[in-house]
Amino acid sequence: MFADSLKTIHRARKLGRAQFGKVISCIRRMADRFLLIFRPILDFKAVSGSFEANPPFCEELMEAMVNHFERLLADSPEPLSFIVFIPEWRDPAPNALLKLETSHFKRKQVVVPAYEHEYRHGFQHLVSK
């Protein structure tokens, strides 16, 4: 199923905006049903474990996510950690970035400069039949 979703996204890049939205909506429904990876981040109630977050780059959502993670970390009696991927916007810096940088839960910050990283589609992980 995941491989089919990747292929669909790859084909959808050639579609118009409205069609692409329908494809993404369909993939999200499949993911919600089978992978549970598109659960709303603000409803996430972790107590222990390590998690990754790469939210949409909307300043309000990023800030709400950071506030939510801070509450979860403060309330957890068990080991809990988050790796957060957000852009390093500086002019002006979003509140989410400033809060993460000053959080007493922060253990490390890594900045990957623009053009020194890339996003991959994931097809390299497919096994041919």
CSV table of C-alpha atoms in Angstrom, one decimal:
chain,number,residue,atom,x,y,z
A,1,MET,CA,0.0,0.0,0.0
A,2,PHE,CA,2.8,2.5,0.9
A,3,ALA,CA,4.5,1.8,-2.5
A,4,ASP,CA,1.2,2.5,-4.3
A,5,SER,CA,0.9,5.8,-2.4
A,6,LEU,CA,4.4,6.8,-3.4
A,7,LYS,CA,3.6,6.0,-7.0
A,8,THR,CA,0.4,7.9,-6.9
A,9,ILE,CA,2.1,11.0,-5.4
A,10,HIS,CA,4.8,10.7,-8.2
A,11,ARG,CA,2.1,10.7,-10.9
A,12,ALA,CA,0.1,13.5,-9.2
A,13,ARG,CA,3.0,15.9,-9.7
A,14,LYS,CA,1.8,16.1,-13.3
A,15,LEU,CA,-1.8,16.9,-12.3
A,16,GLY,CA,-3.5,20.2,-11.7
A,17,ARG,CA,-3.9,21.6,-8.2
A,18,ALA,CA,-7.5,20.4,-7.7
A,19,GLN,CA,-6.7,16.9,-9.0
A,20,PHE,CA,-3.5,16.8,-6.8
A,21,GLY,CA,-5.6,17.7,-3.7
A,22,LYS,CA,-8.0,14.8,-4.4
A,23,VAL,CA,-5.1,12.4,-4.7
A,24,ILE,CA,-3.5,13.6,-1.4
A,25,SER,CA,-6.9,13.4,0.3
A,26,CYS,CA,-7.3,9.8,-0.9
A,27,ILE,CA,-3.8,8.9,0.3
A,28,ARG,CA,-4.5,10.5,3.6
A,29,ARG,CA,-7.6,8.4,4.0
A,30,MET,CA,-5.6,5.3,3.2
A,31,ALA,CA,-2.9,6.3,5.7
A,32,ASP,CA,-5.4,7.2,8.4
A,33,ARG,CA,-7.0,3.8,8.0
A,34,PHE,CA,-3.9,1.7,7.8
A,35,LEU,CA,-0.8,3.5,9.0
A,36,LEU,CA,-2.3,6.1,11.4
A,37,ILE,CA,0.4,8.6,10.5
A,38,PHE,CA,-1.8,11.6,9.7
A,39,ARG,CA,-3.3,11.8,13.2
A,40,PRO,CA,-3.7,15.4,14.3
A,41,ILE,CA,-0.5,16.3,16.1
A,42,LEU,CA,-2.3,18.3,18.8
A,43,ASP,CA,-4.3,15.2,19.8
A,44,PHE,CA,-1.2,13.2,20.2
A,45,LYS,CA,-0.8,12.0,23.8
A,46,ALA,CA,2.6,10.3,24.2
A,47,VAL,CA,3.9,9.4,27.6
A,48,SER,CA,7.1,7.6,26.6
A,49,GLY,CA,9.2,6.9,23.5
A,50,SER,CA,10.9,8.9,20.8
A,51,PHE,CA,9.0,10.6,18.0
A,52,GLU,CA,9.7,12.7,14.9
A,53,ALA,CA,7.7,15.8,13.9
A,54,ASN,CA,7.9,17.6,10.6
A,55,PRO,CA,4.8,19.8,10.6
A,56,PRO,CA,3.5,21.9,7.7
A,57,PHE,CA,5.5,25.1,7.8
A,58,CYS,CA,2.6,27.3,9.1
A,59,GLU,CA,3.8,29.5,12.0
A,60,GLU,CA,0.7,29.1,14.1
A,61,LEU,CA,0.6,25.3,13.8
A,62,MET,CA,4.4,25.0,14.5
A,63,GLU,CA,4.0,27.1,17.7
A,64,ALA,CA,0.9,25.1,18.8
A,65,MET,CA,2.9,21.9,18.3
A,66,VAL,CA,5.9,23.2,20.3
A,67,ASN,CA,3.5,24.2,23.1
A,68,HIS,CA,1.9,20.8,23.0
A,69,PHE,CA,5.2,19.0,23.1
A,70,GLU,CA,6.4,21.1,26.0
A,71,ARG,CA,3.3,20.1,28.0
A,72,LEU,CA,3.7,16.4,27.1
A,73,LEU,CA,7.4,16.5,28.2
A,74,ALA,CA,6.6,18.4,31.4
A,75,ASP,CA,3.8,15.9,32.3
A,76,SER,CA,5.6,12.7,31.5
A,77,PRO,CA,7.1,10.6,34.3
A,78,GLU,CA,8.9,8.4,31.7
A,79,PRO,CA,11.6,9.0,29.1
A,80,LEU,CA,10.1,11.0,26.2
A,81,SER,CA,11.8,12.7,23.3
A,82,PHE,CA,10.9,14.5,20.1
A,83,ILE,CA,13.0,15.3,17.0
A,84,VAL,CA,11.5,18.4,15.3
A,85,PHE,CA,12.2,19.5,11.8
A,86,ILE,CA,11.3,23.1,11.0
A,87,PRO,CA,12.8,25.7,8.8
A,88,GLU,CA,15.4,28.1,10.2
A,89,TRP,CA,13.6,31.2,9.3
A,90,ARG,CA,15.4,34.2,10.9
A,91,ASP,CA,13.9,37.4,9.4
A,92,PRO,CA,11.9,37.3,11.6
A,93,ALA,CA,12.3,34.1,13.5
A,94,PRO,CA,9.0,32.3,14.2
A,95,ASN,CA,7.9,31.8,17.8
A,96,ALA,CA,8.1,28.1,17.4
A,97,LEU,CA,11.8,28.3,16.6
A,98,LEU,CA,12.6,30.7,19.4
A,99,LYS,CA,10.7,28.5,21.9
A,100,LEU,CA,12.5,25.3,20.8
A,101,GLU,CA,15.9,27.1,21.0
A,102,THR,CA,15.2,28.2,24.6
A,103,SER,CA,13.4,25.1,25.8
A,104,HIS,CA,15.0,23.5,28.9
A,105,PHE,CA,14.1,20.1,27.3
A,106,LYS,CA,16.4,20.8,24.3
A,107,ARG,CA,19.4,18.6,24.1
A,108,LYS,CA,20.8,19.4,20.7
A,109,GLN,CA,20.1,21.6,17.7
A,110,VAL,CA,21.4,20.8,14.2
A,111,VAL,CA,21.0,23.3,11.4
A,112,VAL,CA,21.4,21.9,7.9
A,113,PRO,CA,22.0,24.9,5.5
A,114,ALA,CA,19.8,25.4,2.5
A,115,TYR,CA,21.0,23.5,-0.6
A,116,GLU,CA,23.0,21.1,1.5
A,117,HIS,CA,20.1,18.7,1.9
A,118,GLU,CA,17.4,17.3,-0.3
A,119,TYR,CA,14.1,15.6,-0.1
A,120,ARG,CA,13.7,12.2,-1.6
A,121,HIS,CA,10.5,10.5,-2.9
A,122,GLY,CA,11.3,7.1,-1.4
A,123,PHE,CA,11.2,5.0,-4.5
A,124,GLN,CA,14.7,3.9,-3.8
A,125,HIS,CA,13.3,1.7,-1.0
A,126,LEU,CA,11.0,-0.3,-3.3
A,127,VAL,CA,11.8,-3.9,-4.1
A,128,SER,CA,10.9,-4.9,-7.6
A,129,LYS,CA,8.7,-8.0,-7.9
